[in-house]
Coordinates of C-alpha atoms in Angstrom, one line a residue:
M1 CA 0.5 3.3 -45.5
K2 CA 2.3 6.5 -44.9
A3 CA -0.9 7.9 -43.5
I4 CA -1.1 5.1 -40.9
Y5 CA 2.5 5.7 -40.0
A6 CA 1.8 9.4 -39.5
V7 CA -1.2 8.6 -37.3
L8 CA 1.0 6.2 -35.2
L9 CA 3.6 8.9 -34.6
L10 CA 1.0 11.5 -33.8
T11 CA -0.8 9.2 -31.3
L12 CA 2.4 8.2 -29.6
F13 CA 3.5 11.8 -29.3
S14 CA 0.1 12.8 -27.9
Y15 CA 0.2 9.9 -25.4
F16 CA 3.6 10.8 -23.9
S17 CA 3.2 14.6 -24.1
A18 CA -0.2 14.9 -22.5
S19 CA 1.1 14.5 -19.0
S20 CA -1.4 17.1 -17.7
Q21 CA -4.3 14.6 -18.0
K22 CA -5.0 13.1 -14.6
K23 CA -7.4 10.3 -15.6
H24 CA -5.7 7.1 -16.6
S25 CA -6.6 3.4 -16.7
F26 CA -4.8 0.1 -16.8
F27 CA -6.2 -3.1 -18.1
L28 CA -5.5 -6.8 -18.6
N29 CA -7.4 -8.8 -21.3
T30 CA -7.5 -12.3 -22.5
G31 CA -9.3 -13.6 -25.5
Y32 CA -9.7 -15.9 -28.5
T33 CA -8.9 -15.1 -32.1
Y34 CA -9.5 -17.1 -35.3
N35 CA -9.5 -17.1 -39.1
R36 CA -12.4 -18.4 -41.1
S37 CA -10.4 -19.6 -44.1
I38 CA -6.9 -18.9 -45.2
Q39 CA -4.3 -20.5 -47.3
L40 CA -0.5 -21.0 -47.3
N41 CA 1.3 -22.2 -50.5
E42 CA -2.1 -22.9 -52.0
Q43 CA -3.0 -25.2 -49.2
A44 CA -5.9 -24.6 -46.8
V45 CA -5.0 -23.8 -43.2
E46 CA -7.4 -25.6 -40.9
N47 CA -8.2 -24.6 -37.3
S48 CA -6.3 -21.3 -37.6
R49 CA -6.8 -19.8 -34.2
G50 CA -5.1 -18.3 -31.2
Y51 CA -5.3 -17.2 -27.6
L52 CA -4.2 -13.7 -26.7
F53 CA -3.2 -11.7 -23.6
T54 CA -3.0 -7.9 -23.6
L55 CA -1.6 -5.7 -20.9
G56 CA -1.7 -1.9 -21.3
G57 CA -2.9 1.5 -20.2
A58 CA -5.0 4.4 -21.6
K59 CA -5.3 8.1 -21.1
K60 CA -8.3 10.3 -21.6
L61 CA -7.1 13.2 -23.7
F62 CA -10.2 15.1 -24.6
F63 CA -13.6 15.5 -23.1
Y64 CA -16.9 16.7 -24.5
K65 CA -19.7 16.6 -21.9
E66 CA -19.8 12.9 -21.0
Y67 CA -18.0 11.7 -24.1
S68 CA -14.2 11.2 -24.2
F69 CA -11.3 10.4 -26.5
E70 CA -8.8 7.9 -25.2
L71 CA -5.4 6.9 -26.4
G72 CA -3.7 3.7 -25.2
L73 CA -0.5 1.8 -25.4
A74 CA -0.3 -2.0 -24.8
V75 CA 1.6 -5.2 -25.5
K76 CA -0.2 -8.2 -26.9
T77 CA 0.9 -11.8 -27.0
I78 CA -0.8 -14.3 -29.3
F79 CA -0.3 -18.0 -29.0
S80 CA -1.5 -19.2 -32.4
S81 CA -1.9 -22.7 -33.9
G82 CA -3.3 -24.4 -37.0
Q83 CA -3.0 -27.3 -39.3
I84 CA -1.9 -27.7 -42.9
G85 CA -2.6 -31.2 -44.2
D86 CA -1.0 -33.6 -41.8
L87 CA 1.3 -30.9 -40.3
S88 CA 0.3 -28.8 -37.3
F89 CA 2.1 -25.6 -36.1
N90 CA 2.3 -23.4 -33.0
A91 CA 3.7 -19.9 -32.7
A92 CA 4.0 -17.2 -30.1
T93 CA 4.0 -13.6 -31.3
L94 CA 4.5 -10.2 -29.5
R95 CA 2.8 -7.1 -30.8
V96 CA 2.9 -3.4 -29.6
T97 CA -0.6 -1.8 -30.0
V98 CA -1.9 1.7 -29.9
P99 CA -5.7 1.7 -29.3
V100 CA -7.6 4.9 -30.2
R101 CA -10.9 4.8 -28.5
F102 CA -14.0 7.0 -28.5
V103 CA -16.1 6.4 -25.4
F104 CA -19.9 6.9 -25.1
P105 CA -21.6 6.5 -21.7
V106 CA -25.0 4.8 -21.9
A107 CA -25.9 4.4 -18.3
E108 CA -24.5 5.1 -14.8
K109 CA -22.2 2.1 -14.8
W110 CA -22.1 1.2 -18.5
Q111 CA -20.0 2.6 -21.4
L112 CA -19.7 1.8 -25.1
A113 CA -16.6 2.4 -27.1
T114 CA -15.5 2.1 -30.7
G115 CA -12.3 2.9 -32.5
F116 CA -9.2 1.3 -34.1
I117 CA -6.0 -0.2 -33.1
I118 CA -2.6 0.3 -34.9
Q119 CA 0.1 -2.3 -34.4
N120 CA 3.2 -3.8 -36.0
N121 CA 2.4 -6.7 -38.3
E122 CA 6.0 -7.9 -38.3
N123 CA 8.3 -8.7 -35.4
L124 CA 10.0 -5.5 -34.1
N125 CA 13.5 -6.8 -34.9
T126 CA 12.5 -7.3 -38.6
L127 CA 10.2 -4.3 -39.0
D128 CA 11.0 -2.1 -42.0
W129 CA 10.8 1.4 -40.6
K130 CA 11.3 2.9 -44.0
L131 CA 7.8 1.7 -45.0
R132 CA 8.9 -0.3 -48.0
N133 CA 6.6 -3.1 -47.1
K134 CA 3.0 -1.8 -46.8
Y135 CA 2.0 -4.9 -44.7
D136 CA 4.4 -4.2 -41.9
W137 CA 1.7 -2.2 -40.1
R138 CA -1.8 -3.3 -39.4
Y139 CA -5.0 -1.7 -38.1
D140 CA -8.1 -3.3 -36.5
V141 CA -11.5 -1.8 -35.8
F142 CA -13.2 -2.8 -32.6
G143 CA -16.3 -2.3 -30.5
E144 CA -16.2 -2.5 -26.7
V145 CA -18.6 -2.7 -23.7
K146 CA -17.4 -1.7 -20.3
F147 CA -19.2 -2.2 -16.9
F148 CA -18.0 -0.5 -13.7
F149 CA -18.8 -2.9 -10.9
R150 CA -17.0 -0.6 -8.4
E151 CA -16.2 3.1 -8.6
D152 CA -12.9 2.6 -10.4
W153 CA -12.9 -1.1 -11.3
F154 CA -14.4 -2.3 -14.5
L155 CA -15.0 -5.4 -16.7
A156 CA -14.7 -5.0 -20.5
T157 CA -15.5 -7.2 -23.4
S158 CA -14.7 -6.4 -27.0
V159 CA -14.6 -7.7 -30.6
N160 CA -11.9 -6.8 -33.1
F161 CA -11.9 -7.2 -36.8
N162 CA -9.2 -6.6 -39.4
P163 CA -10.7 -5.0 -42.5
Q164 CA -7.5 -4.9 -44.6
N165 CA -6.8 -7.1 -47.5
I166 CA -3.7 -8.6 -45.8
P167 CA -2.1 -11.7 -47.4
D168 CA -3.0 -14.8 -45.6
P169 CA 0.6 -15.6 -44.2
F170 CA 0.3 -12.4 -42.1
L171 CA -2.8 -13.8 -40.4
L172 CA -1.2 -17.0 -39.2
N173 CA 0.3 -15.4 -36.1
D174 CA -2.4 -12.8 -35.5
P175 CA -5.8 -14.0 -36.9
K176 CA -8.4 -11.7 -38.5
V177 CA -11.2 -11.8 -35.8
A178 CA -10.7 -11.6 -32.0
F179 CA -13.0 -11.7 -29.0
S180 CA -11.6 -10.6 -25.6
I181 CA -12.7 -10.0 -22.0
G182 CA -10.8 -8.5 -19.2
M183 CA -10.6 -6.3 -16.1
G184 CA -9.2 -2.8 -15.5
K185 CA -8.9 0.0 -13.1
S186 CA -9.1 3.8 -13.5
I187 CA -6.6 5.8 -11.4
L188 CA -5.8 9.4 -10.7
I189 CA -2.2 10.4 -11.4
V190 CA -1.2 13.8 -10.1
N191 CA 1.6 15.6 -11.8
K192 CA 3.3 17.1 -8.8
R193 CA 5.7 19.3 -10.8
K194 CA 2.9 20.9 -12.7
N195 CA 0.8 21.4 -9.6
A196 CA 3.7 23.0 -7.9
R197 CA 4.1 25.4 -10.9
K198 CA 0.4 26.2 -10.7
E199 CA 0.6 27.0 -7.0
K200 CA 3.7 29.1 -7.6
R201 CA 1.9 31.2 -10.3
K202 CA -1.2 31.6 -8.0
L203 CA 1.1 32.8 -5.2
K204 CA 2.8 35.3 -7.5
R205 CA -0.6 36.6 -8.7
K206 CA -1.8 36.9 -5.1
N207 CA 1.3 38.8 -4.0
K208 CA 1.0 41.1 -7.0
K209 CA -2.6 41.8 -6.2
N210 CA -1.8 42.5 -2.6
K211 CA 0.8 45.0 -3.5
L212 CA -1.7 46.9 -5.7

């Protein structure tokens, strides 16, 4: 669990410190998530499912030829429901997620991606930041297909799966398997301060060269 926490800190630090990267994207996804079979107090939970909405952004940090490594930050809301015996329940949960994505272009307008998502498994106001509860954090693995229908606009569909052996009560609010579809846009963000510093250094080198 400490390793997951270290990765979370590292990815967050990389996300906010890598301001020199110009290529960003923002996305909005909606989806369906469910559990096959879980129990609560030794009773079977039936129709354990939910509907999710995710809003966030991503930044391309590293490139190798046409492949890239992306780091994201998003908020996810899950509206879950289920039934235990004659009792039914509904819940709304907010999660902060950090998607780590490896992107592989397969055609001119198509991309495949795989990676993992780190998120809080407890509400932020009750989260144990000292890591005394190993189930406070969760990670999902995912696969994604992205289609660029315009130069910068894309459609994306993905499937997420939680491979951890998490106790069933943690899966009531955020089920184990999720399918989602959404839309996003890639944008170019220019760091004006950094560009100004670059131009200033170029001008200094040019003036120094002219003096020689």
